[in-house]
Short mmCIF file of C-alpha atoms and ligand atoms in Angstrom, two decimals:
data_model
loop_
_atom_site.label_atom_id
_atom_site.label_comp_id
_atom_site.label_asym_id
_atom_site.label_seq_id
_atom_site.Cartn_x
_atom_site.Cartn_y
_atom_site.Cartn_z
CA UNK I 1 -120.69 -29.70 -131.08
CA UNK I 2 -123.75 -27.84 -130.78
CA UNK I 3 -124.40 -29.88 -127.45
CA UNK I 4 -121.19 -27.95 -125.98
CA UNK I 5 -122.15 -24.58 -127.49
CA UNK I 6 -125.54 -24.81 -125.51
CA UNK I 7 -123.78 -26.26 -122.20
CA UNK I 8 -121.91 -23.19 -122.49
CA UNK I 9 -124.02 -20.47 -122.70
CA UNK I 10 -126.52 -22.36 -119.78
CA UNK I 11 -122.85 -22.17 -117.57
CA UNK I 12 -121.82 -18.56 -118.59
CA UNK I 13 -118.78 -17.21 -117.84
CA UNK I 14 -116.65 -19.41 -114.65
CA UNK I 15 -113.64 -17.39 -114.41
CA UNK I 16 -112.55 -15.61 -111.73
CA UNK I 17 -112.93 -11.82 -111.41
CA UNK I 18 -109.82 -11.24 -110.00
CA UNK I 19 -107.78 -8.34 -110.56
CA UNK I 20 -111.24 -6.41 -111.39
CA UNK I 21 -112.84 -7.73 -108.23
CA UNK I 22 -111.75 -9.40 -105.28
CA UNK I 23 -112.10 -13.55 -105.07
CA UNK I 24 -114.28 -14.79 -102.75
CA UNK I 25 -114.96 -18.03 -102.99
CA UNK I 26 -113.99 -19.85 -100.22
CA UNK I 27 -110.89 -22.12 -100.00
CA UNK I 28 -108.85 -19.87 -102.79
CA UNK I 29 -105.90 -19.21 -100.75
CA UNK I 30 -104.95 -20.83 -96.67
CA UNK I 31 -103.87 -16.98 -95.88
CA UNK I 32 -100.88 -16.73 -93.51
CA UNK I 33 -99.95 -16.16 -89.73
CA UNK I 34 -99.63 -12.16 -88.33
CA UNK I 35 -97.91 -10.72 -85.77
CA UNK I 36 -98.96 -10.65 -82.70
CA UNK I 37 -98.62 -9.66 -78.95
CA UNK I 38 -98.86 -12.41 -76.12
CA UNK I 39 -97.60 -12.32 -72.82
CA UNK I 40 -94.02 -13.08 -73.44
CA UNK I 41 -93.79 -16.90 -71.99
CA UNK I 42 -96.72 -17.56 -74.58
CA UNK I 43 -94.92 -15.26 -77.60
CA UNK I 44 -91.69 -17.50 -76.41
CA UNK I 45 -93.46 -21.07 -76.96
CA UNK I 46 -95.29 -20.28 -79.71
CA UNK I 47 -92.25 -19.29 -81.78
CA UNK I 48 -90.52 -22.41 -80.32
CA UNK I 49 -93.31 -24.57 -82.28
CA UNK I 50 -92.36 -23.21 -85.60
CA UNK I 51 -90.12 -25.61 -87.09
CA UNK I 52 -88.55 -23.09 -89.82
CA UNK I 53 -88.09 -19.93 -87.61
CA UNK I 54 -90.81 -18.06 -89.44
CA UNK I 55 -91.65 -17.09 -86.12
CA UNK I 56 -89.56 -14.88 -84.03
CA UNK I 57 -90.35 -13.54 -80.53
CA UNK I 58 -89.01 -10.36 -79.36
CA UNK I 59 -90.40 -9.97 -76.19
CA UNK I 60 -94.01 -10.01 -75.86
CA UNK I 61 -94.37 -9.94 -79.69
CA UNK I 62 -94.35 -12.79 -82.21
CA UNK I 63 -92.76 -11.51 -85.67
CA UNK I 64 -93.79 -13.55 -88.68
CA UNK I 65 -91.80 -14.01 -91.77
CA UNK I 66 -94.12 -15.09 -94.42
CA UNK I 67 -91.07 -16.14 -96.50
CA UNK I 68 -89.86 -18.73 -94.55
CA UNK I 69 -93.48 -20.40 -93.50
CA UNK I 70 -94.14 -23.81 -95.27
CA UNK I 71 -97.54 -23.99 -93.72
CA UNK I 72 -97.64 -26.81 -91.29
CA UNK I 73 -100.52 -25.03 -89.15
CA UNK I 74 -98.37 -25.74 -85.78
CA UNK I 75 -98.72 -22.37 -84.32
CA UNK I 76 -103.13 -22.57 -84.61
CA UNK I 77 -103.54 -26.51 -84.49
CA UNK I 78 -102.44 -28.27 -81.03
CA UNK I 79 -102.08 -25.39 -78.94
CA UNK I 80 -104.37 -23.37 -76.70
CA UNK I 81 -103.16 -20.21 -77.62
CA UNK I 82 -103.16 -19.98 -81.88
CA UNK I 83 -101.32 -17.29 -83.14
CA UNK I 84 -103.83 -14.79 -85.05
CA UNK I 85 -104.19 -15.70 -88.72
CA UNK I 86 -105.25 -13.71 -91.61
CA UNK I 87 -106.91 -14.97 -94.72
CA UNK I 88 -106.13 -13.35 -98.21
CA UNK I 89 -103.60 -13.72 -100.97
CA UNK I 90 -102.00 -10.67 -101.91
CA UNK I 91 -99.15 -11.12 -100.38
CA UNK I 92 -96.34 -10.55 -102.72
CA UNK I 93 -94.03 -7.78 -102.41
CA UNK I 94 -91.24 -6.03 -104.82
CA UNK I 95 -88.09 -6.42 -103.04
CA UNK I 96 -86.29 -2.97 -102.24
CA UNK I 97 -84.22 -2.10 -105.64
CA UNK I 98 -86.42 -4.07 -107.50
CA UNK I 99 -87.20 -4.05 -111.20
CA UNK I 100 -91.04 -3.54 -112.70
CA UNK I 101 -91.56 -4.22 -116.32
CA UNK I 102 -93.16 -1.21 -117.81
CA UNK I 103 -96.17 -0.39 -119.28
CA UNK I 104 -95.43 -1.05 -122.65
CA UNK I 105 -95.29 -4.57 -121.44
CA UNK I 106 -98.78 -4.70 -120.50
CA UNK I 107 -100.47 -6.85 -122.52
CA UNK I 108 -97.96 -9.13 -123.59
CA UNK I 109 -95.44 -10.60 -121.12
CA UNK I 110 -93.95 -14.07 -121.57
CA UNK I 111 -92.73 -16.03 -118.66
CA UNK I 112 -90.35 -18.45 -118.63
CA UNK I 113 -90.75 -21.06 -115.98
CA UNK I 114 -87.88 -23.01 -114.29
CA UNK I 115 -88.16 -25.85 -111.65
CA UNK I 116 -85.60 -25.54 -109.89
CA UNK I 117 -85.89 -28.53 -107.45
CA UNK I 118 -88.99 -27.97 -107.12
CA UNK I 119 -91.56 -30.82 -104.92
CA UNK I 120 -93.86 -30.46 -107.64
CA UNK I 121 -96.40 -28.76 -105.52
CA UNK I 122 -95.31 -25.47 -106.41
CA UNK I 123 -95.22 -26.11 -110.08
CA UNK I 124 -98.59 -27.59 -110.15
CA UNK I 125 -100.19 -24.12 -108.85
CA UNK I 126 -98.71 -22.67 -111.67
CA UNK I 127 -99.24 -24.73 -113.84
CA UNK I 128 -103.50 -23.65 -113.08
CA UNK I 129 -103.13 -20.19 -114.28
CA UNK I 130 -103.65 -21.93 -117.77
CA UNK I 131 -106.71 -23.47 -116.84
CA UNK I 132 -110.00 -21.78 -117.47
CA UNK I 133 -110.77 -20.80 -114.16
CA UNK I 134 -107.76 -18.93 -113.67
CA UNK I 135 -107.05 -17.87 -117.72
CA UNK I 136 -103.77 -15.71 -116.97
CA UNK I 137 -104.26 -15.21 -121.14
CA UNK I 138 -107.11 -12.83 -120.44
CA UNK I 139 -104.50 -10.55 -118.23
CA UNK I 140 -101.55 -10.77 -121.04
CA UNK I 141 -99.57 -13.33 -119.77
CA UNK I 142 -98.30 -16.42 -121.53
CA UNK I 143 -95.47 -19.00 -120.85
CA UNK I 144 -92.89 -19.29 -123.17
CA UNK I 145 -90.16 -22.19 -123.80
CA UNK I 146 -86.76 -19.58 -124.14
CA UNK I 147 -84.99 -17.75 -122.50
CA UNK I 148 -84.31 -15.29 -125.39
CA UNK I 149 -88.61 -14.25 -125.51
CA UNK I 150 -89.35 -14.29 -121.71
CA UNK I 151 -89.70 -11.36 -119.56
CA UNK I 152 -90.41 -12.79 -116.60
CA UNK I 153 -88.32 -15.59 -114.88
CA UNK I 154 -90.26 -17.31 -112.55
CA UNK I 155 -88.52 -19.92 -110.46
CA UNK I 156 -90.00 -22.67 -107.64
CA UNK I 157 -87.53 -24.88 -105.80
CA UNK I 158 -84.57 -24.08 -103.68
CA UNK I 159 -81.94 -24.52 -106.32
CA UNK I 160 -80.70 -27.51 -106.12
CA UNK I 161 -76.91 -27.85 -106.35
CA UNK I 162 -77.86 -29.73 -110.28
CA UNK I 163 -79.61 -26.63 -111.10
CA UNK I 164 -77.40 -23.15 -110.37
CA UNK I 165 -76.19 -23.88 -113.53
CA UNK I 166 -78.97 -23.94 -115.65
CA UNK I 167 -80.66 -20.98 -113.88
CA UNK I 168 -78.04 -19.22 -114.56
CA UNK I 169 -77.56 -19.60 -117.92
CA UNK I 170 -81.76 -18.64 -118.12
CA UNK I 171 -81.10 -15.80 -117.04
CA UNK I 172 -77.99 -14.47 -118.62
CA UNK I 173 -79.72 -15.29 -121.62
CA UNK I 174 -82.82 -13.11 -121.05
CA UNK I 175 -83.15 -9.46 -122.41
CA UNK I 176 -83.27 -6.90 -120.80
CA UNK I 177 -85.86 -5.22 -118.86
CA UNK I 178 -86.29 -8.70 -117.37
CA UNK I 179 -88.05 -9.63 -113.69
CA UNK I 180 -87.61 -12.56 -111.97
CA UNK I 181 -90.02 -13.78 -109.47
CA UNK I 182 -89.17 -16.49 -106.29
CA UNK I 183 -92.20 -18.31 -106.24
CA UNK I 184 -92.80 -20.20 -102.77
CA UNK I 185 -90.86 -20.66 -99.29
CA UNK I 186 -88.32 -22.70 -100.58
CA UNK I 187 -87.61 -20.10 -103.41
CA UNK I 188 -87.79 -17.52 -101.44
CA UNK I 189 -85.86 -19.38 -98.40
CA UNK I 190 -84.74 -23.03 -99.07
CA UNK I 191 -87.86 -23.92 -97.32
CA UNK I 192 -87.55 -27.43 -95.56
CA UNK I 193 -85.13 -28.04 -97.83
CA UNK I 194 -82.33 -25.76 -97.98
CA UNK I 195 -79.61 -24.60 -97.36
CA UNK I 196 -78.60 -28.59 -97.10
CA UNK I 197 -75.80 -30.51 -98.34
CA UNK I 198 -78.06 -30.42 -102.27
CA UNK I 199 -79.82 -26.88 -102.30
CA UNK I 200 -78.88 -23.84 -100.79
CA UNK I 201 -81.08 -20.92 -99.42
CA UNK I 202 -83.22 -19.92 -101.99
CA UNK I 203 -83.00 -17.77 -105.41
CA UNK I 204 -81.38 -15.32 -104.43
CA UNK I 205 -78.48 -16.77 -103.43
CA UNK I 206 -77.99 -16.43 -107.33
CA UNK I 207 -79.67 -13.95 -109.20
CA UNK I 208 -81.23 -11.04 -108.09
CA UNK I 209 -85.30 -11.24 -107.07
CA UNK I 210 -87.85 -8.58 -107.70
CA UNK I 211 -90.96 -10.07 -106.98
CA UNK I 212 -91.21 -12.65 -103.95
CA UNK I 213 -94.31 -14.59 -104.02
CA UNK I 214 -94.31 -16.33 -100.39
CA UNK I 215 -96.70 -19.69 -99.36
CA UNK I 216 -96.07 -23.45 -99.62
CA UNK I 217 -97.30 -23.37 -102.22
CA UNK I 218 -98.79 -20.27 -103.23
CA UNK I 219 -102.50 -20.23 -104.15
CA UNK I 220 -102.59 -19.34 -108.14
CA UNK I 221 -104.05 -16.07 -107.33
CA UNK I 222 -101.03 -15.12 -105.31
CA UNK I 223 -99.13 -16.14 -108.42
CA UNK I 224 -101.17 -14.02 -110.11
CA UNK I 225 -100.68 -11.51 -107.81
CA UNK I 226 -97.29 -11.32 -107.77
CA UNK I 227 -97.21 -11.43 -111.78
CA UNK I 228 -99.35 -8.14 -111.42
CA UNK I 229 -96.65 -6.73 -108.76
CA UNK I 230 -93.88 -7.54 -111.22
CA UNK I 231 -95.98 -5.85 -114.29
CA UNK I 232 -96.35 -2.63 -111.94
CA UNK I 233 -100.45 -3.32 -112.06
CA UNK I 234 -101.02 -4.17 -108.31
CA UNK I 235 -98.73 -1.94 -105.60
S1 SF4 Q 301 -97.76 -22.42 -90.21
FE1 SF4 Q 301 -95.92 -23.61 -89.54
S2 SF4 Q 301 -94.21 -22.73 -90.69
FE2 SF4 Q 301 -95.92 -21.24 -90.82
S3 SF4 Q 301 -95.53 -19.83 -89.11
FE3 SF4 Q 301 -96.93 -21.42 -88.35
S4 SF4 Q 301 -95.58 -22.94 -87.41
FE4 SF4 Q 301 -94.28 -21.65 -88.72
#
């Protein structure tokens, strides 16, 4: 035992300093695609290689919705003209008419977690905010079994047709003030999955969202992120 003590204190303290600094070790999150203007022929091809429309070109201008992009690096890898890319993971964003837990919530907010046809990469991210690196404990938050103790819903996965029902009934069975937060591109969109003959077009095609969290997957600190949108402690 004393053997770990001393490995310890030689290590000191590993976890991230995010929210109270910015991250900035490298590889912590693949940031995303931004808009940008191209003659129009070049805006028009490069939205033609995105195989989930999260690029749109209106003109000479490539829109991106971060939503709906899963992350396959065609529009910077095998073309001569890569769309500008921007690193960073606070991307998350209260939907307009969305609910914030309040302050008295601060430093205890239970989340309940549902996989809701999920690939498993989602989940896994996560699943890291427990580990010591990440320690979500240190910020307030902790995961919780039930429905009845959560304040947060946090769902990954398109909602697969086997699902709706069991989402549902999470979240009918949450108090109130209660958040819920679409976790990924096929929560927030169906992703490469949905809408299809099993899943439809994301969560909320059921429930109403708060907090979206886009990326496939989203690095844990953008799930951290968006757990400090939905608390009201990040803008
Ligand atoms: S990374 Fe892939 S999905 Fe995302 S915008 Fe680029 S082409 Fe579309």
């Amino acid at each position: 035992m004393s053997q770990w003590i001393l490995r310890g204190l030689k290590t000191g303290i590993k976890t991230t300093p995010y929210p109270a600094r910015a991250e900035e070790s490298a590889g912590v999150s693949p940031g995303f695609p931004v808009k940008t203007n191209r003659p129009e022929a070049e805006a028009r091809a490069l939205a033609a290689r995105c195989p989930t429309a999260a690029l749109r070109h209106i003109g000479d201008r490539v829109e991106v919705d971060c939503r709906r992009c899963v992350h396959c690096y065609r529009c910077i890898r095998g073309t001569e003209t890569p769309i500008d890319w921007e690193q960073g993971y606070e991307h998350s964003t209260l939907k307009p008419g969305g609910a914030v837990l309040g302050a008295a919530f601060e430093h205890s907010i239970h989340i309940l977690v549902v996989d809701a046809g999920d690939c498993g990469a989602c989940l896994n991210e996560v699943r890291q905010l427990n580990n010591p690196y990440y320690n979500m404990h240190r910020l307030g938050f902790f995961i919780t079994p039930t429905p009845r103790q959560a304040d947060v819903l946090l769902v990954v996965g398109p909602v697969t047709d086997h699902m709706r029902l069991t989402l549902q009934k999470a979240y009918d069975a949450m108090p109130a003030p209660k958040c819920v937060m679409a976790v990924g591109a096929c929560a927030l969109s169906g992703g490469v999955f949905g809408p299809s003959f099993v899943a439809g077009s994301g969560v909320a095609d059921l429930i109403p969202v708060d907090v979206e969290v886009p990326g496939n997957p989203p690095a844990p600190l953008a799930i951290l992120h968006g757990l400090l949108v939905a608390t009201g402690r990040a803008p």
